[in-house]
RNA sequence: UGGGGCGUCGCCAAAUGGUAAGGCAGCGGCCUUUGGAGCCGCCAUCUGCAGGUUCGAGUCCUGCCGCCCCAACCA
């Protein structure tokens, strides 16, 4: 207590692991696992679990974390998903080495365990239909009733389960159940189903099996087979812990891992449910699982979120048992924190406004040295071309500027970053009164951006040289949903009514300084004063950038307040 | 209304009976060739509520209140 003044306590799971290590509870070992079901893409919520499981293992000498595909339901699972999951975990920065496991690898062993349970009189084949089964289960406040098949002999059960395995019965006609207690207040303990018949090809075992183990039977035993010490899962499995322990106890397994539950991650303005994510994809509300607006790891990767930022986010939010909704701003903070350190600066004009420097010689240009990253001296400098005709950001000019507007206005002098002081001398408008061009003069003595006479300007603008800049497409993203909790809807509505219609804005006439030419997809930049951007894989002859995040905008706040 | 889990600042989250860490957000200020970054300061007399035990309670006890999860042959 007294020595914790400056050392924040570790989370309760790490505390338990540390205690167990100290007491030699698991022989001084730490073995965890990340057990995704390959039925969808990984999202930021999975990242929390990945960081926890791999983190706990790596923090302890000799600790191991396995990647295990929990593939017991051929109806939902595909190898496409195992590939994407492996790719995402690797990208996040974790290495499972040789330890790529599949529950399906244990099918034979699991089936033997089932037989063992039957022989012990702890399991039986039940012929109730799905509807009858539900009716027998009782309700939250009423106990269930025993199945009429509950007292079949061991021999009969053995014969029946074998015939189930051989495919003699139809889907749904019979199941194997644990014989526990139909009156248990814990519904998961009311003779739960252990195996069901499902005649469908499995992505790894093909048609070898037509009976598949349920989660409650397969998971604990897979953990045990692998020698897991701490089986970390989310809160909704708390009710299943008695069953987890029951199976391992009845089977008297050598290894009995400890299940520990923690609260899953929720993010404001986003949804983490795989079902909803799939609907977003299939309903074409987004362009795919890797749409940069998706909370999937592939979406975030494409958007330009660094793996390091996601890890530091996950480490920063902590592990606890209380339900939580992390504000999206917290994630953006981690992204900016990382990108500020690592992203090279570049100048890019999103909404160009033509500027002619009238006293700059026609047909000439010069290269101006510019700092690549003020946070990282080793990033060096680059030369940016300057000439008579430039583009600046439309929003950086106002004919009638309000107070505290530090940018360009008629008669006002500002600095063009790393270039010169310029003064707006004239405004050219089209027939509609729209400003189409600015005429400016520059002060040759301010080359580089400092005035020898010491005069100051309040504003510094980014710019590009019209003849040297490249035209690019920029995709501006905003939150996918308009409300903090997208699943909170009026009766008759669903999450779709909460979709943000302005979550994507495409700008096709952006001008970027030439140093970005040839940048590979995935390359990240900070467009000075605009935000962080990442080269999208859609890039071809013309570059396409995704906006990863805006810069913090204190002017925006001032403006909002009025 | 059976069982389980959880209530500490707007959002996270420490504190394991010794007098409420830290982060994000927010708000002031400094600095600045990004209105970025950085730096400094402010931000819970108080831990869902009410009692009780104790020299001392966020931590222990009792009783309330509130939120979440469980009735897929999903995981």
Coordinates of C-alpha atoms (C1' of nucleotides) in Angstrom, one line a residue:
Chain A
X1 CA 0.0 0.0 0.0
X2 CA 2.6 2.5 1.1
X3 CA 5.0 1.6 -1.7
X4 CA 2.3 1.9 -4.4
X5 CA 2.5 5.7 -4.4
X6 CA 4.0 5.8 -7.8
X7 CA 3.3 2.3 -9.1
X8 CA -0.2 1.9 -10.4
X9 CA -1.5 -1.5 -9.4
X10 CA -1.5 -4.1 -12.1
X11 CA -4.9 -5.3 -13.3
X12 CA -6.6 -8.0 -11.3
X13 CA -5.7 -10.7 -13.8
X14 CA -2.0 -10.0 -13.7
X15 CA -2.3 -9.9 -9.9
X16 CA -3.8 -13.4 -9.9
X17 CA -1.1 -14.7 -12.3
X18 CA 1.6 -13.2 -10.1
X19 CA 0.1 -14.8 -7.0
X20 CA -0.2 -18.1 -8.7
X21 CA 3.4 -17.9 -9.8
X22 CA 4.5 -17.1 -6.3
X23 CA 2.5 -20.0 -4.9
X24 CA 3.6 -22.4 -7.6
X25 CA -0.1 -23.1 -8.3
X26 CA 0.5 -24.2 -11.9
X27 CA 4.0 -25.4 -11.3
X28 CA 5.3 -22.0 -11.9
X29 CA 4.1 -21.9 -15.5
X30 CA 2.1 -19.3 -17.4
X31 CA 0.3 -20.5 -20.5
X32 CA -2.5 -18.5 -22.1
X33 CA -4.3 -18.7 -25.4
X34 CA -6.2 -16.4 -27.8
X35 CA -9.1 -18.6 -29.0
X36 CA -11.0 -16.9 -31.8
X37 CA -13.8 -18.6 -33.7
X38 CA -12.9 -18.3 -37.5
X39 CA -16.3 -16.9 -38.4
X40 CA -15.5 -13.3 -39.0
X41 CA -12.8 -10.7 -39.0
X42 CA -11.0 -9.6 -35.8
X43 CA -11.9 -6.2 -34.4
X44 CA -10.5 -3.8 -31.8
X45 CA -12.3 -5.8 -29.1
X46 CA -10.3 -8.9 -30.0
X47 CA -7.2 -6.7 -29.9
X48 CA -7.9 -6.2 -26.2
X49 CA -8.0 -9.9 -25.6
X50 CA -4.9 -10.5 -27.8
X51 CA -2.9 -7.9 -26.0
X52 CA -4.0 -9.4 -22.6
X53 CA -3.3 -13.0 -23.4
X54 CA 0.0 -12.5 -25.3
X55 CA 0.9 -9.7 -22.8
X56 CA 0.5 -11.8 -19.7
X57 CA 2.5 -14.6 -21.3
X58 CA 5.4 -12.4 -22.5
X59 CA 5.7 -10.6 -19.1
X60 CA 6.5 -13.9 -17.4
X61 CA 9.6 -15.8 -18.1
X62 CA 8.8 -18.9 -20.0
X63 CA 5.2 -17.8 -20.5
X64 CA 3.5 -19.0 -23.7
X65 CA 0.5 -17.8 -25.6
X66 CA -1.1 -20.0 -28.2
X67 CA -3.3 -19.0 -31.1
X68 CA -6.2 -21.5 -31.1
X69 CA -9.0 -21.5 -33.6
X70 CA -12.1 -22.5 -31.9
X71 CA -13.6 -24.2 -34.9
X72 CA -16.4 -26.4 -33.6
X73 CA -19.2 -25.0 -35.8
X74 CA -18.7 -25.8 -39.5
X75 CA -21.9 -23.9 -40.2
X76 CA -20.3 -20.6 -39.6
X77 CA -16.6 -21.1 -40.1
X78 CA -14.4 -20.7 -43.1
X79 CA -10.6 -20.8 -43.9
X80 CA -10.9 -17.2 -45.3
X81 CA -11.4 -16.1 -41.7
X82 CA -8.5 -18.2 -40.3
X83 CA -6.2 -16.5 -42.8
X84 CA -7.4 -13.0 -42.0
X85 CA -7.2 -13.7 -38.3
X86 CA -3.6 -14.9 -38.5
X87 CA -2.7 -12.0 -40.6
X88 CA -4.3 -9.5 -38.1
X89 CA -2.6 -11.1 -35.1
X90 CA 0.7 -11.0 -36.8
X91 CA 0.2 -7.4 -37.9
X92 CA -0.7 -6.4 -34.4
X93 CA 2.8 -7.6 -33.5
X94 CA 2.3 -11.0 -31.8
X95 CA 4.0 -14.2 -32.6
X96 CA 2.5 -17.6 -31.7
X97 CA 5.5 -19.4 -33.1
X98 CA 4.8 -23.1 -33.7
X99 CA 1.7 -22.9 -31.5
X100 CA -1.0 -22.6 -34.1
X101 CA -3.7 -24.8 -32.7
X102 CA -7.2 -25.8 -33.7
X103 CA -9.9 -27.3 -31.6
X104 CA -10.7 -29.5 -34.6
X105 CA -7.3 -31.1 -34.1
X106 CA -8.7 -32.5 -30.9
X107 CA -11.9 -33.9 -32.3
X108 CA -10.9 -37.5 -31.8
X109 CA -9.6 -36.9 -28.3
X110 CA -12.7 -34.9 -27.4
X111 CA -14.9 -37.8 -28.6
X112 CA -13.0 -40.2 -26.4
X113 CA -13.6 -37.9 -23.5
X114 CA -17.3 -38.0 -24.3
X115 CA -17.3 -41.7 -24.3
X116 CA -15.5 -41.6 -20.9
X117 CA -18.3 -39.4 -19.5
X118 CA -20.9 -41.8 -20.8
X119 CA -19.2 -44.7 -19.1
X120 CA -19.1 -42.8 -15.9
X121 CA -22.8 -42.4 -16.1
X122 CA -22.5 -38.6 -16.5
X123 CA -23.7 -38.2 -20.0
X124 CA -26.6 -39.5 -22.1
X125 CA -28.0 -39.4 -25.6
X126 CA -31.3 -37.4 -25.7
X127 CA -33.9 -37.8 -28.5
X128 CA -35.9 -34.7 -27.6
X129 CA -36.5 -32.4 -30.5
X130 CA -35.1 -28.9 -30.3
X131 CA -38.6 -27.5 -29.3
X132 CA -39.1 -30.2 -26.7
X133 CA -35.7 -29.6 -25.3
X134 CA -36.4 -25.9 -24.9
X135 CA -39.7 -26.7 -23.2
X136 CA -37.9 -29.0 -20.8
X137 CA -35.3 -26.5 -19.9
X138 CA -37.6 -24.4 -17.7
X139 CA -37.1 -20.7 -17.4
X140 CA -35.1 -18.2 -15.4
X141 CA -37.4 -18.6 -12.4
X142 CA -38.6 -22.2 -13.0
X143 CA -36.6 -25.4 -12.8
X144 CA -36.4 -27.6 -15.9
X145 CA -37.7 -31.2 -16.2
X146 CA -35.7 -34.3 -16.7
X147 CA -35.6 -35.7 -20.2
X148 CA -37.4 -39.0 -20.6
X149 CA -34.1 -40.3 -22.1
X150 CA -32.0 -39.3 -19.1
X151 CA -31.8 -42.8 -17.6
X152 CA -30.7 -44.8 -20.6
X153 CA -28.2 -47.4 -19.8
X154 CA -24.5 -46.8 -20.4
X155 CA -24.5 -49.5 -23.0
X156 CA -27.4 -48.0 -24.9
X157 CA -25.8 -44.5 -24.7
X158 CA -22.6 -45.9 -26.0
X159 CA -24.3 -47.6 -28.9
X160 CA -26.4 -44.5 -29.7
X161 CA -23.5 -42.1 -29.6
X162 CA -21.5 -44.3 -31.9
X163 CA -24.3 -44.4 -34.3
X164 CA -24.6 -40.6 -34.1
X165 CA -20.9 -40.4 -35.0
X166 CA -21.4 -42.8 -37.9
X167 CA -24.0 -40.6 -39.4
X168 CA -27.0 -42.9 -38.9
X169 CA -29.2 -40.1 -37.6
X170 CA -30.4 -36.9 -39.1
X171 CA -29.4 -33.4 -38.0
X172 CA -31.2 -32.4 -34.9
X173 CA -32.6 -35.8 -34.1
X174 CA -30.4 -36.6 -31.2
X175 CA -27.8 -34.9 -29.0
X176 CA -25.4 -36.0 -26.3
X177 CA -26.1 -34.3 -23.0
X178 CA -24.3 -34.0 -19.7
X179 CA -26.2 -35.4 -16.8
X180 CA -26.0 -32.6 -14.2
X181 CA -29.1 -31.0 -12.7
X182 CA -32.2 -29.9 -14.5
X183 CA -33.2 -27.8 -11.4
X184 CA -30.0 -25.9 -11.2
X185 CA -30.4 -22.2 -10.9
X186 CA -27.6 -21.9 -13.4
X187 CA -29.2 -22.6 -16.7
X188 CA -26.0 -23.7 -18.2
X189 CA -25.9 -26.6 -15.8
X190 CA -29.3 -27.9 -16.8
X191 CA -28.0 -31.0 -18.7
X192 CA -26.3 -29.0 -21.3
X193 CA -25.7 -30.3 -24.8
X194 CA -22.2 -31.7 -25.4
X195 CA -22.5 -32.9 -29.0
X196 CA -24.9 -32.3 -31.8
X197 CA -25.2 -33.8 -35.2
X198 CA -24.3 -31.5 -38.0
X199 CA -23.7 -33.1 -41.4
X200 CA -21.7 -30.4 -43.1
X201 CA -18.1 -30.2 -44.4
X202 CA -15.7 -28.7 -41.9
X203 CA -13.0 -26.4 -43.2
X204 CA -10.2 -28.6 -41.8
X205 CA -11.7 -32.0 -41.1
X206 CA -13.9 -32.2 -44.2
X207 CA -16.5 -34.9 -43.9
X208 CA -14.6 -36.9 -41.2
X209 CA -17.1 -35.9 -38.5
X210 CA -20.8 -35.3 -38.5
X211 CA -21.0 -34.8 -34.7
X212 CA -19.4 -31.6 -33.4
X213 CA -18.7 -30.7 -29.7
X214 CA -20.3 -27.7 -28.2
X215 CA -18.3 -24.8 -26.8
X216 CA -18.8 -25.8 -23.2
X217 CA -17.4 -29.2 -23.8
X218 CA -14.7 -28.4 -26.3
X219 CA -13.3 -25.3 -24.8
X220 CA -12.4 -26.4 -21.3
X221 CA -10.9 -29.7 -22.6
X222 CA -8.9 -27.9 -25.3
X223 CA -7.5 -25.6 -22.6
X224 CA -6.7 -28.7 -20.6
X225 CA -5.1 -30.6 -23.4
X226 CA -2.9 -27.6 -24.2
X227 CA -1.8 -27.1 -20.6
X228 CA -3.3 -23.7 -20.3
X229 CA -2.9 -22.2 -16.9
X230 CA -5.1 -19.2 -17.1
X231 CA -8.1 -19.3 -19.4
X232 CA -9.1 -15.7 -19.9
X233 CA -12.5 -14.9 -21.4
X234 CA -15.2 -12.2 -21.3
X235 CA -17.8 -11.7 -18.6
X236 CA -20.7 -13.4 -20.4
X237 CA -18.9 -16.7 -19.8
X238 CA -19.0 -16.3 -16.0
X239 CA -22.1 -18.4 -15.8
X240 CA -20.4 -21.2 -17.7
X241 CA -17.5 -21.5 -15.3
X242 CA -19.3 -24.1 -13.1
X243 CA -19.7 -26.2 -16.2
X244 CA -16.1 -25.6 -17.3
X245 CA -15.0 -26.9 -13.9
X246 CA -17.6 -29.7 -13.9
X247 CA -16.4 -31.2 -17.2
X248 CA -12.8 -31.2 -16.1
X249 CA -13.6 -32.5 -12.6
X250 CA -15.7 -35.3 -13.9
X251 CA -13.1 -36.3 -16.4
X252 CA -10.4 -35.9 -13.8
X253 CA -8.1 -34.2 -16.2
X254 CA -4.5 -33.7 -15.2
X255 CA -4.6 -30.1 -16.1
X256 CA -7.4 -27.9 -14.8
X257 CA -6.9 -24.4 -16.0
X258 CA -8.4 -21.5 -14.2
X259 CA -11.1 -19.5 -16.1
X260 CA -11.0 -15.8 -15.3
X261 CA -13.4 -13.4 -16.8
X262 CA -12.9 -9.7 -17.7
X263 CA -15.1 -7.0 -19.3
X264 CA -15.1 -6.8 -23.0
X265 CA -14.2 -3.6 -24.8
X266 CA -17.0 -1.3 -26.0
X267 CA -16.2 1.8 -28.0
X268 CA -18.5 4.8 -28.3
X269 CA -20.0 5.5 -31.7
X270 CA -19.2 2.0 -32.9
X271 CA -20.5 -1.5 -32.7
X272 CA -18.4 -4.6 -31.9
X273 CA -21.0 -7.3 -32.6
X274 CA -19.8 -9.7 -35.4
X275 CA -23.4 -10.1 -36.4
X276 CA -23.9 -6.4 -36.9
X277 CA -20.5 -6.0 -38.6
X278 CA -21.4 -8.7 -41.0
X279 CA -24.7 -6.9 -41.7
X280 CA -22.8 -3.7 -42.4
X281 CA -20.6 -5.5 -45.0
X282 CA -23.4 -7.6 -46.5
X283 CA -25.8 -4.6 -46.6
X284 CA -23.1 -2.7 -48.4
X285 CA -23.2 0.1 -45.8
X286 CA -19.4 -0.1 -46.0
X287 CA -17.1 -1.3 -48.8
X288 CA -16.0 -4.5 -46.9
X289 CA -14.5 -5.9 -43.7
X290 CA -11.5 -3.6 -44.3
X291 CA -13.5 -0.4 -44.9
X292 CA -11.5 2.2 -43.0
X293 CA -14.6 3.1 -41.0
X294 CA -14.9 -0.4 -39.6
X295 CA -13.6 -1.2 -36.1
X296 CA -12.0 -4.3 -37.6
X297 CA -8.2 -4.6 -37.4
X298 CA -8.1 -4.8 -41.1
X299 CA -10.2 -1.6 -41.4
X300 CA -8.0 0.2 -38.9
X301 CA -4.9 -1.0 -40.6
X302 CA -6.1 0.3 -44.0
X303 CA -7.1 3.6 -42.4
X304 CA -3.5 4.0 -41.2
X305 CA -3.8 3.2 -37.5
X306 CA -0.4 1.8 -36.4
X307 CA -0.4 -1.5 -34.7
X308 CA 1.7 0.1 -32.0
X309 CA -1.1 2.6 -31.4
X310 CA -3.7 -0.1 -31.0
X311 CA -1.4 -1.9 -28.6
X312 CA -0.8 1.1 -26.5
X313 CA -4.5 1.9 -26.5
X314 CA -5.3 -1.6 -25.2
X315 CA -2.6 -1.4 -22.6
X316 CA -3.9 2.0 -21.5
X317 CA -7.5 1.2 -21.0
X318 CA -6.9 -1.4 -18.4
X319 CA -8.5 -4.7 -17.5
X320 CA -11.4 -4.9 -15.1
X321 CA -14.8 -6.5 -14.6
X322 CA -17.1 -3.5 -14.9
X323 CA -18.9 -2.8 -18.1
X324 CA -17.3 0.0 -20.0
X325 CA -17.7 2.2 -23.0
X326 CA -14.4 3.7 -24.0
X327 CA -14.7 7.0 -25.7
X328 CA -13.6 7.0 -29.3
X329 CA -11.4 10.0 -28.5
X330 CA -9.3 7.7 -26.3
X331 CA -8.4 5.6 -29.3
X332 CA -7.7 8.6 -31.4
X333 CA -5.4 9.9 -28.7
X334 CA -3.3 6.7 -29.0
X335 CA -3.2 7.0 -32.8
X336 CA -2.1 10.6 -32.7
X337 CA 0.4 10.0 -30.0
X338 CA 2.1 7.4 -32.2
X339 CA 1.7 9.2 -35.5
X340 CA 3.0 12.5 -34.1
X341 CA 6.3 10.7 -33.3
X342 CA 6.5 8.7 -36.5
X343 CA 4.7 10.2 -39.4
X344 CA 6.8 12.3 -41.9
X345 CA 5.3 15.7 -42.6
X346 CA 4.3 16.7 -46.0
X347 CA 2.2 19.6 -47.4
X348 CA -1.1 18.7 -49.0
X349 CA -4.0 21.0 -49.9
X350 CA -7.3 19.3 -49.7
X351 CA -9.5 22.1 -51.1
X352 CA -7.2 24.2 -53.4
X353 CA -7.5 27.9 -53.9
X354 CA -5.2 29.3 -56.5
X355 CA -2.7 32.0 -55.5
X356 CA -0.5 34.0 -57.8
X357 CA 2.6 35.6 -56.4
X358 CA 2.7 38.6 -58.7
X359 CA 6.2 39.8 -57.9
X360 CA 7.6 36.3 -58.2
X361 CA 9.4 35.8 -61.6
X362 CA 7.3 33.9 -64.2
X363 CA 8.6 30.5 -65.2
X364 CA 11.0 30.2 -62.3
X365 CA 11.0 28.0 -59.3
X366 CA 13.2 27.1 -56.4
X367 CA 13.6 24.3 -53.9
X368 CA 13.0 25.0 -50.2
X369 CA 14.3 22.8 -47.5
X370 CA 11.6 21.5 -45.2
X371 CA 11.7 19.6 -42.0
X372 CA 10.4 16.0 -42.3
X373 CA 9.5 15.6 -38.7
X374 CA 10.0 18.2 -36.0
X375 CA 9.7 15.4 -33.4
X376 CA 12.5 13.4 -34.9
X377 CA 15.6 15.1 -36.0
X378 CA 16.9 11.9 -37.6
X379 CA 14.1 12.1 -40.2
X380 CA 16.0 14.9 -41.9
X381 CA 14.8 17.4 -44.4
X382 CA 13.5 17.4 -48.0
X383 CA 13.3 20.1 -50.7
X384 CA 9.9 21.3 -51.7
X385 CA 9.4 23.3 -54.9
X386 CA 8.1 26.8 -54.8
X387 CA 6.9 28.9 -57.8
X388 CA 4.8 31.8 -58.9
X389 CA 1.5 29.9 -58.8
X390 CA 0.5 28.1 -55.7
X391 CA -2.5 26.5 -54.0
X392 CA -3.4 27.1 -50.5
X393 CA -6.4 25.7 -48.5
X394 CA -9.6 27.5 -49.3
X395 CA -10.4 27.6 -45.6
X396 CA -7.2 29.6 -45.0
X397 CA -8.6 32.7 -46.7
X398 CA -11.5 34.8 -45.5
X399 CA -12.5 38.0 -47.2
X400 CA -14.0 39.2 -44.0
X401 CA -12.1 37.5 -41.2
X402 CA -13.6 37.3 -37.7
X403 CA -11.5 38.1 -34.6
X404 CA -8.7 35.6 -33.9
X405 CA -8.6 34.4 -37.4
X406 CA -4.9 34.3 -38.0
X407 CA -4.9 33.3 -41.6
X408 CA -4.9 35.1 -44.9
X409 CA -7.3 38.0 -45.7
X410 CA -7.1 41.0 -48.0
X411 CA -4.1 43.1 -47.1
X412 CA -2.9 40.7 -44.5
X413 CA 0.5 39.1 -44.4
X414 CA 1.1 35.5 -43.4
X415 CA 3.9 33.0 -43.7
X416 CA 3.9 30.2 -46.2
X417 CA 5.6 27.4 -44.3
X418 CA 9.3 27.1 -45.0
X419 CA 8.9 29.6 -47.8
X420 CA 8.1 33.3 -47.6
X421 CA 5.9 35.9 -46.1
X422 CA 3.1 36.8 -48.5
X423 CA 0.6 39.5 -48.5
X424 CA -2.8 39.3 -50.1
X425 CA -3.2 42.2 -52.5
X426 CA -6.2 41.3 -54.5
X427 CA -9.1 38.9 -54.7
X428 CA -10.4 37.5 -58.0
X429 CA -14.0 36.4 -58.1
X430 CA -16.1 34.6 -60.7
X431 CA -19.5 35.7 -62.0
X432 CA -21.2 34.2 -58.9
X433 CA -19.0 36.2 -56.6
X434 CA -17.1 33.1 -55.6
X435 CA -13.4 33.7 -54.8
X436 CA -11.4 31.8 -57.5
X437 CA -8.0 33.3 -57.1
X438 CA -5.8 35.4 -54.8
X439 CA -3.2 37.8 -56.0
X440 CA -0.3 38.2 -53.5
X441 CA 3.1 39.7 -53.2
X442 CA 6.0 38.1 -51.4
X443 CA 8.9 39.4 -49.5
X444 CA 12.1 37.9 -51.0
X445 CA 14.0 38.7 -47.8
X446 CA 11.8 36.2 -45.8
X447 CA 13.0 33.1 -47.6
X448 CA 12.7 30.1 -45.3
X449 CA 10.0 31.9 -43.3
X450 CA 11.8 34.4 -41.1
X451 CA 11.9 38.2 -41.5
X452 CA 15.3 39.7 -41.1
X453 CA 13.7 42.8 -39.7
X454 CA 12.2 40.7 -36.9
X455 CA 8.6 41.4 -37.8
X456 CA 6.2 38.6 -36.9
X457 CA 3.2 37.1 -38.5
X458 CA 0.5 35.3 -36.7
X459 CA -0.4 32.7 -39.2
X460 CA 1.5 30.0 -41.1
X461 CA -0.1 28.3 -44.0
X462 CA 0.7 25.1 -45.9
X463 CA 0.8 25.3 -49.7
X464 CA 1.9 23.5 -52.8
X465 CA 3.3 24.7 -56.1
X466 CA 0.7 24.4 -58.7
X467 CA 3.0 23.1 -61.5
X468 CA 4.8 20.7 -59.2
X469 CA 2.0 19.3 -57.1
X470 CA 0.3 16.0 -57.8
X471 CA -3.4 15.6 -57.9
X472 CA -4.8 13.0 -55.4
X473 CA -8.0 11.7 -54.1
X474 CA -8.5 12.0 -50.4
X475 CA -11.2 10.1 -48.4
X476 CA -12.3 11.8 -45.3
X477 CA -13.8 9.6 -42.7
X478 CA -16.0 10.4 -39.8
X479 CA -17.6 8.1 -37.3
X480 CA -19.8 5.4 -38.8
X481 CA -22.7 6.1 -36.4
X482 CA -24.2 9.4 -35.3
X483 CA -24.9 8.2 -31.7
X484 CA -22.8 6.9 -28.9
X485 CA -24.6 3.7 -28.6
X486 CA -25.7 2.6 -32.2
X487 CA -27.6 -0.4 -30.9
X488 CA -29.9 1.8 -28.8
X489 CA -32.8 2.3 -31.1
X490 CA -36.5 3.0 -31.1
X491 CA -38.9 0.1 -31.5
X492 CA -39.1 -1.0 -35.1
X493 CA -35.8 0.5 -35.9
X494 CA -32.4 -1.1 -36.0
X495 CA -28.8 0.1 -36.0
X496 CA -29.1 1.2 -39.6
X497 CA -31.2 4.2 -38.5
X498 CA -28.2 5.4 -36.6
X499 CA -25.7 5.3 -39.4
X500 CA -24.0 8.5 -40.0
X501 CA -24.8 9.6 -43.6
X502 CA -21.7 11.8 -43.6
X503 CA -19.2 9.1 -42.6
X504 CA -17.4 9.4 -45.9
X505 CA -16.5 12.4 -47.9
X506 CA -14.4 12.0 -51.1
X507 CA -12.2 14.8 -52.3
X508 CA -10.9 14.3 -55.8
X509 CA -9.0 17.5 -56.5
X510 CA -6.4 17.5 -53.8
X511 CA -2.9 18.7 -54.5
X512 CA 0.0 17.2 -52.7
X513 CA 3.7 18.1 -52.8
X514 CA 5.6 15.9 -55.2
X515 CA 7.7 14.1 -52.6
X516 CA 4.8 11.6 -52.1
X517 CA 5.0 10.3 -55.7
X518 CA 5.5 6.6 -55.8
X519 CA 4.4 6.1 -52.1
X520 CA 3.3 2.5 -51.5
X521 CA -0.1 1.7 -50.0
X522 CA 0.1 1.8 -46.3
X523 CA 2.6 4.8 -46.2
X524 CA 1.6 7.2 -43.5
X525 CA 2.1 11.0 -43.6
X526 CA 1.0 14.0 -41.6
X527 CA -0.3 16.6 -44.0
X528 CA 0.7 19.6 -42.0
X529 CA -2.2 21.4 -40.3
X530 CA -4.7 18.8 -41.8
X531 CA -4.1 15.5 -40.1
X532 CA -2.7 12.1 -40.7
X533 CA -3.2 10.3 -44.0
X534 CA -2.4 6.9 -45.3
X535 CA -1.9 5.7 -48.9
X536 CA -4.9 3.5 -49.7
X537 CA -4.5 0.3 -51.7
X538 CA -6.9 1.7 -54.3
X539 CA -4.1 4.0 -55.4
X540 CA -3.2 3.6 -59.1
X541 CA -1.9 6.3 -61.4
X542 CA -3.4 8.8 -59.0
X543 CA -2.7 8.4 -55.3
X544 CA -5.6 7.8 -52.9
X545 CA -5.3 8.8 -49.3
X546 CA -7.4 7.8 -46.3
X547 CA -7.6 10.3 -43.5
X548 CA -6.4 8.4 -40.5
X549 CA -7.2 11.2 -38.0
X550 CA -7.4 14.9 -37.9
X551 CA -5.0 17.0 -35.9
X552 CA -6.3 18.4 -32.7
X553 CA -8.0 21.6 -33.7
X554 CA -8.1 24.4 -31.1
X555 CA -9.2 26.9 -33.8
X556 CA -12.2 24.7 -34.5
X557 CA -13.1 24.9 -30.9
X558 CA -12.8 28.6 -30.8
X559 CA -14.9 28.9 -33.9
X560 CA -17.5 26.6 -32.5
X561 CA -17.9 28.7 -29.4
X562 CA -18.4 31.7 -31.6
Chain B
rU1 C1' -39.6 -12.2 -9.7
rG2 C1' -34.0 -18.0 -10.1
rG3 C1' -28.7 -17.5 -10.7
rG4 C1' -24.4 -14.7 -11.8
rG5 C1' -21.5 -10.1 -12.4
rC6 C1' -20.7 -5.0 -11.4
rG7 C1' -21.4 0.2 -9.2
rU8 C1' -14.7 5.4 -7.3
rC9 C1' -14.6 12.6 -11.4
rG10 C1' -17.9 13.4 -18.3
rC11 C1' -15.0 8.4 -20.0
rC12 C1' -11.4 4.7 -18.4
rA13 C1' -9.0 3.2 -13.9
rA14 C1' -5.7 2.7 -9.1
rA15 C1' -6.3 2.3 -3.9
rU16 C1' -6.2 -5.3 -0.6
rG17 C1' -8.9 -0.9 7.1
rG18 C1' -4.5 4.4 7.6
rU19 C1' -7.1 9.4 5.6
rA20 C1' -9.3 9.2 -2.8
rA21 C1' -3.0 7.6 -8.0
rG22 C1' -2.8 8.1 -13.1
rG23 C1' -4.7 8.6 -18.2
rC24 C1' -8.4 10.6 -21.8
rA25 C1' -11.7 14.7 -22.3
rG26 C1' -12.4 19.7 -20.5
rC27 C1' -10.7 24.6 -18.7
rG28 C1' -6.8 28.5 -18.0
rG29 C1' -1.7 30.0 -19.2
rC30 C1' 3.4 29.7 -21.5
rC31 C1' 5.9 28.5 -25.9
rU32 C1' 5.6 27.7 -31.1
rU33 C1' 7.6 28.6 -38.9
rU34 C1' 1.8 23.0 -38.0
rG35 C1' -4.2 27.3 -34.2
rG36 C1' 0.0 20.5 -34.3
rA37 C1' 3.6 19.0 -30.7
rG38 C1' 5.7 20.4 -25.9
rC39 C1' 5.5 22.7 -21.0
rC40 C1' 2.8 24.6 -16.5
rG41 C1' -1.6 24.9 -13.7
rC42 C1' -6.9 23.7 -12.5
rC43 C1' -10.4 19.6 -12.6
rA44 C1' -13.9 13.8 -6.6
rU45 C1' -13.6 17.2 1.3
rC46 C1' -15.2 12.3 -1.7
rU47 C1' -16.3 6.4 -3.6
rG48 C1' -24.8 4.4 -5.9
rC49 C1' -27.9 5.3 -1.2
rA50 C1' -28.9 4.5 4.2
rG51 C1' -27.4 2.6 8.6
rG52 C1' -23.6 -0.1 11.6
rU53 C1' -18.5 -1.9 13.3
rU54 C1' -13.7 0.8 14.2
rC55 C1' -9.2 5.5 17.0
rG56 C1' -9.8 5.3 11.6
rA57 C1' -14.0 2.6 6.1
rG58 C1' -13.9 3.3 -1.1
rU59 C1' -12.1 -1.0 1.5
rC60 C1' -15.6 -4.9 6.9
rC61 C1' -21.2 -5.8 8.3
rU62 C1' -26.6 -5.1 7.3
rG63 C1' -30.5 -3.2 4.3
rC64 C1' -31.9 -0.8 0.0
rC65 C1' -31.2 1.2 -5.2
rG66 C1' -29.3 0.9 -10.1
rC67 C1' -26.9 -1.4 -14.5
rC68 C1' -25.2 -5.8 -17.2
rC69 C1' -25.3 -11.2 -18.4
rC70 C1' -27.9 -16.2 -18.7
rA71 C1' -33.7 -19.8 -21.0
rA72 C1' -28.9 -21.2 -29.7
rC73 C1' -28.5 -28.3 -31.3
rC74 C1' -23.6 -20.2 -31.5
rA75 C1' -19.1 -19.0 -29.2

